CSV table of C-alpha atoms in Angstrom, one decimal:
chain,number,residue,atom,x,y,z
A,1,UNK,CA,-51.1,-7.0,26.3
A,2,UNK,CA,-52.5,-3.4,26.4
A,3,UNK,CA,-50.2,-0.5,25.6
A,4,UNK,CA,-49.6,1.9,28.4
A,5,UNK,CA,-48.0,5.1,28.6
A,6,UNK,CA,-45.0,3.4,30.2
A,7,UNK,CA,-44.7,0.9,27.2
A,8,UNK,CA,-44.9,3.6,24.7
A,9,UNK,CA,-42.2,5.7,26.7
A,10,UNK,CA,-39.9,2.6,26.8
A,11,UNK,CA,-40.4,2.0,23.0
A,12,UNK,CA,-39.5,5.6,22.3
A,13,UNK,CA,-36.6,5.4,24.4
A,14,UNK,CA,-35.5,2.3,22.7
A,15,UNK,CA,-35.8,3.9,19.3
A,16,UNK,CA,-34.0,6.9,20.3
A,17,UNK,CA,-31.2,4.8,21.7
A,18,UNK,CA,-31.2,2.8,18.4
A,19,UNK,CA,-30.9,6.0,16.4
A,20,UNK,CA,-27.9,7.1,18.6
A,21,UNK,CA,-26.3,3.7,18.1
A,22,UNK,CA,-26.8,3.9,14.4
A,23,UNK,CA,-25.5,7.6,14.5
A,24,UNK,CA,-22.2,6.3,16.5
A,25,UNK,CA,-21.7,3.4,14.1
A,26,UNK,CA,-21.9,5.6,11.0
A,27,UNK,CA,-19.3,8.0,12.6
A,28,UNK,CA,-17.1,4.9,13.4
A,29,UNK,CA,-17.2,3.5,9.9
A,30,UNK,CA,-16.4,7.1,8.5
A,31,UNK,CA,-13.4,7.5,11.0
A,32,UNK,CA,-12.3,3.9,10.0
A,33,UNK,CA,-12.3,4.7,6.3
A,34,UNK,CA,-10.6,8.0,6.6
A,35,UNK,CA,-7.9,6.3,8.7
A,36,UNK,CA,-7.3,3.5,6.1
A,37,UNK,CA,-7.4,6.1,3.2
A,38,UNK,CA,-4.6,8.2,5.2
A,39,UNK,CA,-2.6,5.1,5.9
A,40,UNK,CA,-2.9,4.0,2.1
A,41,UNK,CA,-1.8,7.5,1.0
A,42,UNK,CA,1.1,7.7,3.3
A,43,UNK,CA,2.4,4.3,2.0
A,44,UNK,CA,1.9,5.5,-1.5
A,45,UNK,CA,3.8,8.7,-0.9
A,46,UNK,CA,6.7,7.0,0.8
A,47,UNK,CA,6.8,4.5,-1.9
A,48,UNK,CA,7.0,7.2,-4.7
A,49,UNK,CA,9.6,9.1,-2.7
A,50,UNK,CA,11.7,6.1,-1.9
A,51,UNK,CA,11.4,4.8,-5.5
A,52,UNK,CA,12.6,8.3,-6.9
A,53,UNK,CA,15.6,8.2,-4.6
A,54,UNK,CA,16.5,4.7,-5.3
A,55,UNK,CA,16.2,5.4,-9.1
A,56,UNK,CA,18.6,8.2,-8.5
A,57,UNK,CA,21.1,6.1,-6.6
A,58,UNK,CA,20.8,3.5,-9.3
A,59,UNK,CA,21.6,6.0,-12.0
A,60,UNK,CA,24.7,7.2,-10.3
A,61,UNK,CA,25.8,3.7,-9.3
A,62,UNK,CA,25.5,2.6,-12.9
A,63,UNK,CA,27.6,5.5,-14.2
A,64,UNK,CA,30.1,4.7,-11.4
A,65,UNK,CA,30.2,1.0,-12.2
A,66,UNK,CA,30.5,1.7,-16.1
A,67,UNK,CA,33.4,4.2,-15.5
A,68,UNK,CA,35.1,1.7,-13.0
A,69,UNK,CA,35.1,-1.3,-15.5
A,70,UNK,CA,35.8,1.0,-18.7
A,71,UNK,CA,39.6,0.7,-18.5
A,72,UNK,CA,39.2,-3.1,-18.7
A,73,UNK,CA,36.7,-3.5,-21.5
A,74,UNK,CA,36.2,-0.1,-23.0
A,75,UNK,CA,33.5,2.5,-22.5
A,76,UNK,CA,31.0,1.0,-24.9
A,77,UNK,CA,31.1,-2.5,-23.5
A,78,UNK,CA,31.1,-1.1,-20.0
A,79,UNK,CA,27.7,0.5,-20.5
A,80,UNK,CA,26.6,-2.7,-22.4
A,81,UNK,CA,27.5,-4.6,-19.4
A,82,UNK,CA,25.7,-2.4,-16.8
A,83,UNK,CA,22.6,-2.7,-19.2
A,84,UNK,CA,23.0,-6.4,-19.4
A,85,UNK,CA,22.9,-6.4,-15.4
A,86,UNK,CA,19.6,-4.4,-15.5
A,87,UNK,CA,18.2,-6.6,-18.0
A,88,UNK,CA,18.9,-9.6,-15.8
A,89,UNK,CA,17.4,-7.8,-12.9
A,90,UNK,CA,14.3,-7.1,-14.9
A,91,UNK,CA,14.1,-10.6,-16.1
A,92,UNK,CA,14.4,-11.7,-12.5
A,93,UNK,CA,11.5,-9.4,-11.3
A,94,UNK,CA,9.1,-10.5,-14.1
A,95,UNK,CA,9.6,-14.1,-13.4
A,96,UNK,CA,9.2,-13.7,-9.5
A,97,UNK,CA,6.5,-11.0,-9.9
A,98,UNK,CA,3.9,-13.0,-8.0
A,99,UNK,CA,6.1,-13.9,-5.1
A,100,UNK,CA,8.0,-10.6,-4.8
A,101,UNK,CA,5.3,-8.1,-5.7
A,102,UNK,CA,1.7,-9.3,-6.0
A,103,UNK,CA,1.3,-11.7,-2.9
A,104,UNK,CA,3.1,-8.9,-0.5
A,105,UNK,CA,1.0,-6.2,-2.0
A,106,UNK,CA,-2.4,-8.4,-1.6
A,107,UNK,CA,-1.4,-9.3,1.9
A,108,UNK,CA,-0.7,-5.7,2.8
A,109,UNK,CA,-3.9,-4.4,1.3
A,110,UNK,CA,-5.9,-7.3,2.9
A,111,UNK,CA,-4.5,-6.6,6.4
A,112,UNK,CA,-5.1,-2.9,6.0
A,113,UNK,CA,-8.6,-3.0,4.6
A,114,UNK,CA,-10.1,-6.0,6.4
C-alpha cells in the first residue's frame, strides 16, 4: 500500500484526536482525584467535629451521672462507677474493633476510592 497525502492526513488527524483524548482523560483523572480528596477531607472534618462534640457531651453526662448517684454511694464511688462504665465501653470497643471500626472503614474507603 502506497502512502498518499490523504493517508498521511488521516493518520495526522488520528494522532491529533488521540492526543486530545489522552488530554481529556488526564483532566478527568485529575478531577476525579480532587473530588475524592474533597470528599475524604469533608468526612474527616465532620468526624473530628462530631467527635469533639460527642466528647464534650460525654464529659458533662459523666459529671451529671456521678452527681446523680452520689447521694446513694458517695462521691468517690460515684466517680469510680462512671469510670468503670467507661472501662467497660472501652473493653467492648477493643474486642469488637474489627466489626465496628475496621470493616466499615475499609468498606467506606473502598467504595469511595474504587
